[in-house]
Coordinates of C-alpha atoms and ligand atoms in Angstrom, one line a residue:
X1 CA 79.7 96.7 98.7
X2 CA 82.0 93.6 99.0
X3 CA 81.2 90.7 100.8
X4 CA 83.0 90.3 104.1
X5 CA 85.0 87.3 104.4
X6 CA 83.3 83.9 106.0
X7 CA 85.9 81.3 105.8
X8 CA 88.1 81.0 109.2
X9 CA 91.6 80.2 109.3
X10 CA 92.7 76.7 108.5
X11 CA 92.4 74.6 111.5
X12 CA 95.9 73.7 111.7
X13 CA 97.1 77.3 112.5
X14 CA 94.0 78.3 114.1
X15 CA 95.4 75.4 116.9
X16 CA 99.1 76.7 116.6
X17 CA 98.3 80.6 117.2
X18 CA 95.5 79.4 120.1
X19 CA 98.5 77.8 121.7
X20 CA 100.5 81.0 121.9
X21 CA 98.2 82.9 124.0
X22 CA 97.4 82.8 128.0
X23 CA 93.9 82.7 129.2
X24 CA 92.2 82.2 126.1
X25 CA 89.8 79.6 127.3
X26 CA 89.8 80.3 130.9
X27 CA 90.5 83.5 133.3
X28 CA 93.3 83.8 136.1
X29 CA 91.1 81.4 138.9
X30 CA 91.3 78.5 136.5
X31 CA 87.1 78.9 135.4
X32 CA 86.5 78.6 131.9
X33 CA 86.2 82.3 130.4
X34 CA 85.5 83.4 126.8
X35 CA 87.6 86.6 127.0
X36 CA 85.0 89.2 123.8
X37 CA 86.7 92.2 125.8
X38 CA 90.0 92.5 123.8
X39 CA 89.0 95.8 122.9
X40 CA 90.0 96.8 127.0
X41 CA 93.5 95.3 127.0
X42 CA 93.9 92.3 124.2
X43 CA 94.6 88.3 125.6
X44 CA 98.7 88.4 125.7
X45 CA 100.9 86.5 123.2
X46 CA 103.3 84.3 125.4
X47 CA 106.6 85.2 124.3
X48 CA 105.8 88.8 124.6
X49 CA 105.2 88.3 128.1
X50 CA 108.4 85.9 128.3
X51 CA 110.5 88.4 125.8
X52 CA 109.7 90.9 128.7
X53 CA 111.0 88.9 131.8
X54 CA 113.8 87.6 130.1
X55 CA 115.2 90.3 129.0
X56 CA 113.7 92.5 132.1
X57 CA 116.4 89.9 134.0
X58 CA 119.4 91.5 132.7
X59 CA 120.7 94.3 135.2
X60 CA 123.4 96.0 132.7
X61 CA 123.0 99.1 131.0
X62 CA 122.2 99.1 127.7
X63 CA 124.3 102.7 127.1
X64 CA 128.2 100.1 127.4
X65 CA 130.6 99.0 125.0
X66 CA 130.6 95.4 125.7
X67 CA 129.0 92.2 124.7
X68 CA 125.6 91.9 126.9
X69 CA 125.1 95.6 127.0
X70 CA 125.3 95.8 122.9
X71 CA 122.9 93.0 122.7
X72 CA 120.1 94.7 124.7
X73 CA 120.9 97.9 122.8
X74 CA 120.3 95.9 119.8
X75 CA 117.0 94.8 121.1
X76 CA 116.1 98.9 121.6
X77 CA 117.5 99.1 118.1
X78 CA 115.4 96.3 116.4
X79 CA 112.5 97.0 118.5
X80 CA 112.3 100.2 117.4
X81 CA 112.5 99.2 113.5
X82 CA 110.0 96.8 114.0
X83 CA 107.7 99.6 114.8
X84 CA 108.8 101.3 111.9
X85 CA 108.2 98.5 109.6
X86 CA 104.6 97.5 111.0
X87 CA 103.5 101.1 110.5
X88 CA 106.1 100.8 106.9
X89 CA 107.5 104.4 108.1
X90 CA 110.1 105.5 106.4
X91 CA 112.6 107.6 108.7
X92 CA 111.1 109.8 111.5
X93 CA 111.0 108.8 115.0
X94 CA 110.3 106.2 117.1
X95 CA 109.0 107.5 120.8
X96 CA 108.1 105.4 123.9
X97 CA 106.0 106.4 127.1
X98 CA 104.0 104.6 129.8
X99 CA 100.7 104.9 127.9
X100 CA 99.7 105.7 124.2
X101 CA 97.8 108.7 126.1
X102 CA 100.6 110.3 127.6
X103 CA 102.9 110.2 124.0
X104 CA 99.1 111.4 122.3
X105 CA 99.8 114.6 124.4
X106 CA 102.8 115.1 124.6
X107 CA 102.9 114.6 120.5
X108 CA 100.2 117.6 120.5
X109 CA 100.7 119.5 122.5
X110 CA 104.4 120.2 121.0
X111 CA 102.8 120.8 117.8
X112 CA 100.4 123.4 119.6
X113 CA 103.2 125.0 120.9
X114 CA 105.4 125.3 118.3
X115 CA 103.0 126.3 115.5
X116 CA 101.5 129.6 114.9
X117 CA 98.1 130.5 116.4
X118 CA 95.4 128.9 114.2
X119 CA 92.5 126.2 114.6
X120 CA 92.9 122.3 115.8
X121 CA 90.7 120.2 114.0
X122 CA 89.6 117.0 116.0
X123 CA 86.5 114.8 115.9
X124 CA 83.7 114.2 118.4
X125 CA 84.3 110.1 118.9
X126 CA 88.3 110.8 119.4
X127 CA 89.2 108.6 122.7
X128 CA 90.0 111.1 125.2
X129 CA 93.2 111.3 125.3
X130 CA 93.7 113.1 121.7
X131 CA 90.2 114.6 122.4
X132 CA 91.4 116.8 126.0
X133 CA 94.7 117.1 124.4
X134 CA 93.0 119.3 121.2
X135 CA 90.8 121.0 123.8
X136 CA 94.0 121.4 126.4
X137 CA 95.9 122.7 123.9
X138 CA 93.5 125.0 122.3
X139 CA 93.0 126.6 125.9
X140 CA 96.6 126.9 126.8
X141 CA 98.0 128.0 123.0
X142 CA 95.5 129.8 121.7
X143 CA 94.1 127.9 119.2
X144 CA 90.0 127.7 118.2
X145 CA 89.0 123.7 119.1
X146 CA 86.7 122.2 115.9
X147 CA 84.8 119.3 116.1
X148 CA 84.1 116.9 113.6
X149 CA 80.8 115.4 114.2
X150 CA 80.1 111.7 113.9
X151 CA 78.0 109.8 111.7
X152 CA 75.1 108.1 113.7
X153 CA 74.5 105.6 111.2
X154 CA 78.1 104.4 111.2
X155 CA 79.4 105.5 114.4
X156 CA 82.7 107.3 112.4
X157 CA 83.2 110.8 110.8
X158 CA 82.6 111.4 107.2
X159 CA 85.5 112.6 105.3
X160 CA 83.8 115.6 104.4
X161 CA 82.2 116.8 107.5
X162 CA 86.1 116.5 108.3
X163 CA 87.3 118.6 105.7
X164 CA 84.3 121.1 106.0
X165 CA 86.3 122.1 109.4
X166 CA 90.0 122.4 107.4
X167 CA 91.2 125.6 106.5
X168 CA 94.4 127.3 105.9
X169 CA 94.5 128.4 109.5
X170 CA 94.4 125.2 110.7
X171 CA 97.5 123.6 112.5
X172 CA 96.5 120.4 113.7
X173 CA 94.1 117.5 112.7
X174 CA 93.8 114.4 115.0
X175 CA 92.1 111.6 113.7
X176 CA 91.3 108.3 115.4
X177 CA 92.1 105.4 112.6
X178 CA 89.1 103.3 114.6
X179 CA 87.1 104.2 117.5
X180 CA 87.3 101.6 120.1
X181 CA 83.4 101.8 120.8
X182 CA 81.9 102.1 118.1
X183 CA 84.1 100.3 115.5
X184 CA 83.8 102.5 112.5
X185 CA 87.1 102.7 110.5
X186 CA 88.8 105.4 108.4
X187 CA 90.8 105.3 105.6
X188 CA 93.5 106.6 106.5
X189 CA 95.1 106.6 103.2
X190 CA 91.8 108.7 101.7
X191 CA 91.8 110.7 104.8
X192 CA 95.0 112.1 105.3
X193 CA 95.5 112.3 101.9
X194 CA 92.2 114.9 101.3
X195 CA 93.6 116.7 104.8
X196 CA 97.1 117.3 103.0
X197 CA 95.6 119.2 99.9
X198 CA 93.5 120.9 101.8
X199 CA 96.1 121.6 103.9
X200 CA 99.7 121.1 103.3
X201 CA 101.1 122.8 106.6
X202 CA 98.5 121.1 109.2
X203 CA 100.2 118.2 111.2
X204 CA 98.2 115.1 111.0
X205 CA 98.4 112.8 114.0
X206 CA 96.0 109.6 114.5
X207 CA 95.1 107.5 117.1
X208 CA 96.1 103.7 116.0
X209 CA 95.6 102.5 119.7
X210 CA 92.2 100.3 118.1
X211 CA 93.5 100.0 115.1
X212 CA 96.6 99.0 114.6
X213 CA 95.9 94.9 116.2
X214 CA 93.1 94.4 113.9
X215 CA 94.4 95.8 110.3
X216 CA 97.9 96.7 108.4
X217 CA 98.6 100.0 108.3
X218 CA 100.8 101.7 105.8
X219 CA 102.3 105.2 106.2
X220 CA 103.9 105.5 102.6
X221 CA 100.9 106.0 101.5
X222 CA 99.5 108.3 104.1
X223 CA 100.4 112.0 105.3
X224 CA 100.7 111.1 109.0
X225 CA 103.1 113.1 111.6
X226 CA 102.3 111.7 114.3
X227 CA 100.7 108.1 114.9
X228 CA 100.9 105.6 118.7
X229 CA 99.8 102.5 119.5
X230 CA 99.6 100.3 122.8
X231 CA 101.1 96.9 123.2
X232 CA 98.3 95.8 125.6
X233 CA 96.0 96.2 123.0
X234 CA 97.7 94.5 120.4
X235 CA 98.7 91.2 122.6
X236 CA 101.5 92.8 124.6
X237 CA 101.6 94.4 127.8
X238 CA 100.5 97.3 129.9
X239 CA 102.7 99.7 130.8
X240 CA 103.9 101.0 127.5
X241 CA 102.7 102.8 124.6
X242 CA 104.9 103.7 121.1
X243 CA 104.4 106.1 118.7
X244 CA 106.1 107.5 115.4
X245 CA 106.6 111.1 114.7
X246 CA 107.7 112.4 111.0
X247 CA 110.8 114.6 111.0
X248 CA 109.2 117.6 111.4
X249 CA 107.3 117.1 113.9
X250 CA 110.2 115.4 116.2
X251 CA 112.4 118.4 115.5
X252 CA 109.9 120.6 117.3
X253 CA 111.2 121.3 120.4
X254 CA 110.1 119.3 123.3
X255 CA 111.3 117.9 126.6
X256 CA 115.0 116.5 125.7
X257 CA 118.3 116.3 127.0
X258 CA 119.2 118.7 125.3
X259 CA 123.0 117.3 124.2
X260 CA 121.3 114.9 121.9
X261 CA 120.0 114.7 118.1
X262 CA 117.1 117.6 117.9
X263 CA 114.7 114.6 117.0
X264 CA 115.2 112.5 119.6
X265 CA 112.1 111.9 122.2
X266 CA 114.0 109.3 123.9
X267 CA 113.9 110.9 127.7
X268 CA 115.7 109.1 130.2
X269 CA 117.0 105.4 131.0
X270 CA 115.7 103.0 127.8
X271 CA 114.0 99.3 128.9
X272 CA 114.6 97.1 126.3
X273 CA 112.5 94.9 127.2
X274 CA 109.4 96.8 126.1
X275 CA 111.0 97.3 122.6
X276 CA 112.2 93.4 122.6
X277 CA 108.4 92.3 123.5
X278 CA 107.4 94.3 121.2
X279 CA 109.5 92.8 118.2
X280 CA 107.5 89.4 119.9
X281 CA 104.4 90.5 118.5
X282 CA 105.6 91.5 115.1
X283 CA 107.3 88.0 114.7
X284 CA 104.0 86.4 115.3
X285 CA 102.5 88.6 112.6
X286 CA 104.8 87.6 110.4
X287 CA 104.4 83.7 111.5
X288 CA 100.8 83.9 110.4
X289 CA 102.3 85.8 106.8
X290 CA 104.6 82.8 106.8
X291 CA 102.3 80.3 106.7
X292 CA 100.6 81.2 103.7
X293 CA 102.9 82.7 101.8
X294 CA 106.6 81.0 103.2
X295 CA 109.9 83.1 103.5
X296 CA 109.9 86.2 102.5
X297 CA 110.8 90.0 103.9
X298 CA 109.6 91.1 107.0
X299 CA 107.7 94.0 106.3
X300 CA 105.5 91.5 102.8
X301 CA 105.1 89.0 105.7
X302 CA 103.8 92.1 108.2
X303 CA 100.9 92.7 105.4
X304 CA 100.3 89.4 104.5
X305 CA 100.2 88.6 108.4
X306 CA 97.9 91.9 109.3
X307 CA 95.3 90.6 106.4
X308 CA 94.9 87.7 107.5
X309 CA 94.3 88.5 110.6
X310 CA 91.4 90.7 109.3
X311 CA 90.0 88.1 107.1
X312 CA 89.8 85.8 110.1
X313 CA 88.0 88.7 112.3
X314 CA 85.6 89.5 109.4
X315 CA 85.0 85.8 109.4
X316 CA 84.0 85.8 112.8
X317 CA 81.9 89.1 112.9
X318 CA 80.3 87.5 109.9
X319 CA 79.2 84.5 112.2
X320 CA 78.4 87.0 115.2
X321 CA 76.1 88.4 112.9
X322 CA 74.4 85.9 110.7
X323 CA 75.2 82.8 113.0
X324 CA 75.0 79.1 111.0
X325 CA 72.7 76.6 109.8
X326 CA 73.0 75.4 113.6
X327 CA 72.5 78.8 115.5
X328 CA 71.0 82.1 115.3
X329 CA 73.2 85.1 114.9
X330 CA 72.4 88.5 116.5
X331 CA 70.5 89.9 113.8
X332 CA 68.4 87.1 114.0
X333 CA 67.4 88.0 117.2
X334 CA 64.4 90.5 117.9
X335 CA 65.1 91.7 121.4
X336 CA 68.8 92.4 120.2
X337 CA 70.1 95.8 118.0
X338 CA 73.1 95.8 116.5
X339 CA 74.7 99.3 115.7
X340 CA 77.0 100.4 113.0
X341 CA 77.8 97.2 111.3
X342 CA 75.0 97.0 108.6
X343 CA 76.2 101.2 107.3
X344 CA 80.2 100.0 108.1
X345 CA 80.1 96.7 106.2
X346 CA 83.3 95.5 106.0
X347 CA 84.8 98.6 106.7
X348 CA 83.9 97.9 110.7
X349 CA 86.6 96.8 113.1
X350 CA 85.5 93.6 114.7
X351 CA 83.4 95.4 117.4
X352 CA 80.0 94.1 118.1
X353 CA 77.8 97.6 119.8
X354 CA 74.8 95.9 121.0
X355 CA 72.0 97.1 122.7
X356 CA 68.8 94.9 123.8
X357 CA 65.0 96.0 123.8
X358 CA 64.2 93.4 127.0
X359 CA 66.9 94.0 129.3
X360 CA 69.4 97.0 130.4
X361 CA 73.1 97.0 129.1
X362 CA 74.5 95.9 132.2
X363 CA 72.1 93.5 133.3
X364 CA 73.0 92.1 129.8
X365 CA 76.6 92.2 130.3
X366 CA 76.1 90.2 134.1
X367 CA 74.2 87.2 132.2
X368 CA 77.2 86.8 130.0
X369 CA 79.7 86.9 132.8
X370 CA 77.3 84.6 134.4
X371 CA 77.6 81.9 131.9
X372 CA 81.6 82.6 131.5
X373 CA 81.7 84.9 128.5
X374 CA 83.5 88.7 129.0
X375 CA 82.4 91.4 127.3
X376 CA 81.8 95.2 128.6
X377 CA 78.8 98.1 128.7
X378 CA 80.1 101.5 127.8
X379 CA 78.2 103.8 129.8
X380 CA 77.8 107.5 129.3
X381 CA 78.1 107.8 133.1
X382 CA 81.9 107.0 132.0
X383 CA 84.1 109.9 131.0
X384 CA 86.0 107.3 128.6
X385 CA 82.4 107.0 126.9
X386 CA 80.1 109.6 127.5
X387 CA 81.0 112.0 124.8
X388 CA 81.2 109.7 122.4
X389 CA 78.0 107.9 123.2
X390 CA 76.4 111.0 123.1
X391 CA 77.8 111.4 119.6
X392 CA 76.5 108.8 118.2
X393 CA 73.2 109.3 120.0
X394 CA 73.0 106.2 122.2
X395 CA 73.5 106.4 126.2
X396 CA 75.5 102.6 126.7
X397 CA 75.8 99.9 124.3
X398 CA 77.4 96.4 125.0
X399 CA 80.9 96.1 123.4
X400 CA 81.8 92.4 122.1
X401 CA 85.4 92.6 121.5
X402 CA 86.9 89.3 120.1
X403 CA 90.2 89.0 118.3
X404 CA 91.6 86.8 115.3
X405 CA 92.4 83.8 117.8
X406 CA 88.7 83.1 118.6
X407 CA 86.8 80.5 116.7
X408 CA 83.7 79.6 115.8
X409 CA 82.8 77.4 118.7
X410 CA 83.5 80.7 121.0
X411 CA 81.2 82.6 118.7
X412 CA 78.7 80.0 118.4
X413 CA 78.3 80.2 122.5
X414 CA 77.9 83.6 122.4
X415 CA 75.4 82.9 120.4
X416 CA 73.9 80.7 122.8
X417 CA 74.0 83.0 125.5
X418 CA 72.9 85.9 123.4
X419 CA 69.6 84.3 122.6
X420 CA 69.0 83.2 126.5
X421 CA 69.5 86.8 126.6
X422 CA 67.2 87.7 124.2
X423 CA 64.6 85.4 125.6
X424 CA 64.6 86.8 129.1
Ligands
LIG1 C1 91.4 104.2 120.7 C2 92.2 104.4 121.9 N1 93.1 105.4 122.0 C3 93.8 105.6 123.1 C4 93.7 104.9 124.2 C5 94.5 105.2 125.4 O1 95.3 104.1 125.8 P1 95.9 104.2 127.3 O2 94.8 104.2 128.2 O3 96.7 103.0 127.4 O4 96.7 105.4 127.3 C6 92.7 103.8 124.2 C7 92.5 103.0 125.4 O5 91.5 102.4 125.6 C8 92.0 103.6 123.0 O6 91.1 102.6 122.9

């Protein structure tokens, strides 16, 4: 297995990209806050936010022929190619909703609609919004609902316990690229490429609301018809969530005015301010590309960008984990479990799933709030969690969520905390 990364990023950049966020040290009263809870709605990049006012300031139409109106057009435009080029998609579709639920069903239930009565193949630790929207569409089209089952050990599905459920009757597969509580990753490239010769015909859509913030993704390598993702999770805002569709799948018919292009999924008045924020976020990927590798294209600075950023988070689960020659990490630890991680290795999004012999979940999670550190028990009592918990055969587990602009003082006062914890 290879090594996860340990070395951080440089301190010099670490500084500039800590400056670009709000709250990163503090919370909205002004206390001092370590904020491990990204994995809930990501710390915000500043000029996404200020891309989003500025631009939300402009009352004109974007649908004119003059000078202000083409410029906000042009920020739908390069918004929309900047999606494009993150997921490096190559025609298709670019569709926007109020959440990356809401496009997930709308993306199958079209599908369901449209295609022949057959199977839908989804897994047992898809967030619920692909998961009901496979079972919703099963009841309502009359397809058979199969269920992939995951992997205790790593908290994912196996590709063949996937496949074992593909068959030439089957229309639809949804796949999440990496489940937001328990960490585990697929390759989406192996994946969707064993799904396609299995089955040429079934539409492939995946869930890239965890994964797309935290590694690059690459659709020309990859059978994908359907992918979204959610700016709040990747440093944006609430309120919006993207996806892109392949060409067949947009030309399915769905909801549309119905005078324009048969792929078009753009419904209504655009806000360019969601796609301009948006484009925010993809120039500070590329900043971090740029400073390692200078000038270049957008979409060679996306990927060098989207490593780095997962170098840096392995660096940081590696400390998590293993601490330093000052402090403990969690494996250390005897009162503390750590789940998935050790099967995952670096295949594991940086996700933390704890769970503690001395002390329940929550109690857990109130000592770290106590001493100014956020992070988050998923509960099976919660219908976001339950099935998925259940899945993986656990009941809660503590969720430690950092991103790429945390550093090793924040982890190393996790640390802290986590052996007080421990201790109790
Ligand atoms: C993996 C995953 N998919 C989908 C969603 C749905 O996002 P939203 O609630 O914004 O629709 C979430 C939200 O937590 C998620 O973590």
């Amino acid at each position: 297995m290879t090594n996860r990364n340990t070395e951080f990023f440089p301190k010099d950049l670490q500084d500039k990209l800590r400056n670009q966020f709000y709250f990163l040290d503090s919370d909205l009263n002004g206390n001092k806050r370590i904020f491990f809870e990204n994995a809930g709605g990501a710390l915000r990049l500043k000029s996404a936010v200020e891309k989003y006012v500025e631009v939300s300031k402009i009352p004109d139409s974007p649908v004119r022929d003059y000078d202000i109106a083409q410029m906000i057009n042009q920020d739908i435009t390069d918004g929309k190619k900047d999606i494009s080029m993150l997921l490096n998609a190559e025609g298709g579709e670019i569709a926007i909703s109020l959440t990356a639920s809401k496009i997930m069903f709308e993306m199958i239930t079209v599908a369901a609609i449209n295609l022949p009565k057959g199977n839908i193949v989804t897994t047992s630790i898809e967030h619920p919004s692909s998961y009901d929207a496979c079972e919703f569409s099963s009841q309502q089209y009359g397809h058979e609902l199969r269920v992939a089952k995951a992997d205790q050990g790593t908290g994912s599905v196996f590709l063949e316990e996937l496949l074992s459920h593909i068959d030439e009757e089957t229309r639809i597969v949804s796949l999440i690229l990496t489940s937001n509580i328990t960490g585990g990753m697929h390759d989406l490239k192996k994946y969707t490429q064993a799904i396609h010769e299995r089955n040429s015909e079934a539409i492939i859509i995946v869930d890239a609301v965890q994964g797309a913030p935290h590694e690059l993704i690459d659709l020309s390598k990859c059978h994908v018809d359907g992918i979204n993702i959610a700016p709040y999770k990747m440093f944006g805002l609430r309120g919006v969530g993207f996806a892109w569709l392949s060409n067949r799948l947009a030309c399915m018919p769905h909801h549309r005015l119905l005078a324009t292009a048969e792929t078009n999924w753009d419904l209504g008045s655009a806000t360019p301010a969601h796609y301009a924020s948006f484009s925010k976020i993809v120039d500070y990927i590329c900043e971090i590309g740029m400073y390692y590798i200078g000038e270049t294209d957008r979409r060679t600075l996306i990927e060098e960008g989207m490593n780095r950023i997962k170098l840096q988070e392995q660096a940081i689960l590696n400390r998590l984990l293993n601490g330093s020659e000052t402090i403990q990490g969690t494996k250390q630890l005897n009162n503390v479990m750590i789940h998935f991680e050790k099967e995952n290795g670096i295949d594991q999004d940086l996700i933390l799933a704890m769970t503690f012999s001395n002390i329940s979940n929550n109690k857990a999670v109130e000592v770290y709030k106590e001493n100014s550190i956020q992070v988050f028990a998923r509960e099976a009592s919660s219908h976001y969690s339950k099935r998925i918990l259940e899945s993986v055969g656990l009941d809660s587990l503590v969720r430690v969520s950092p991103i790429h602009v945390h550093n090793s003082e924040d982890v190393d006062e996790f640390l802290r905390v986590t052996k007080i914890i421990n201790n109790m």
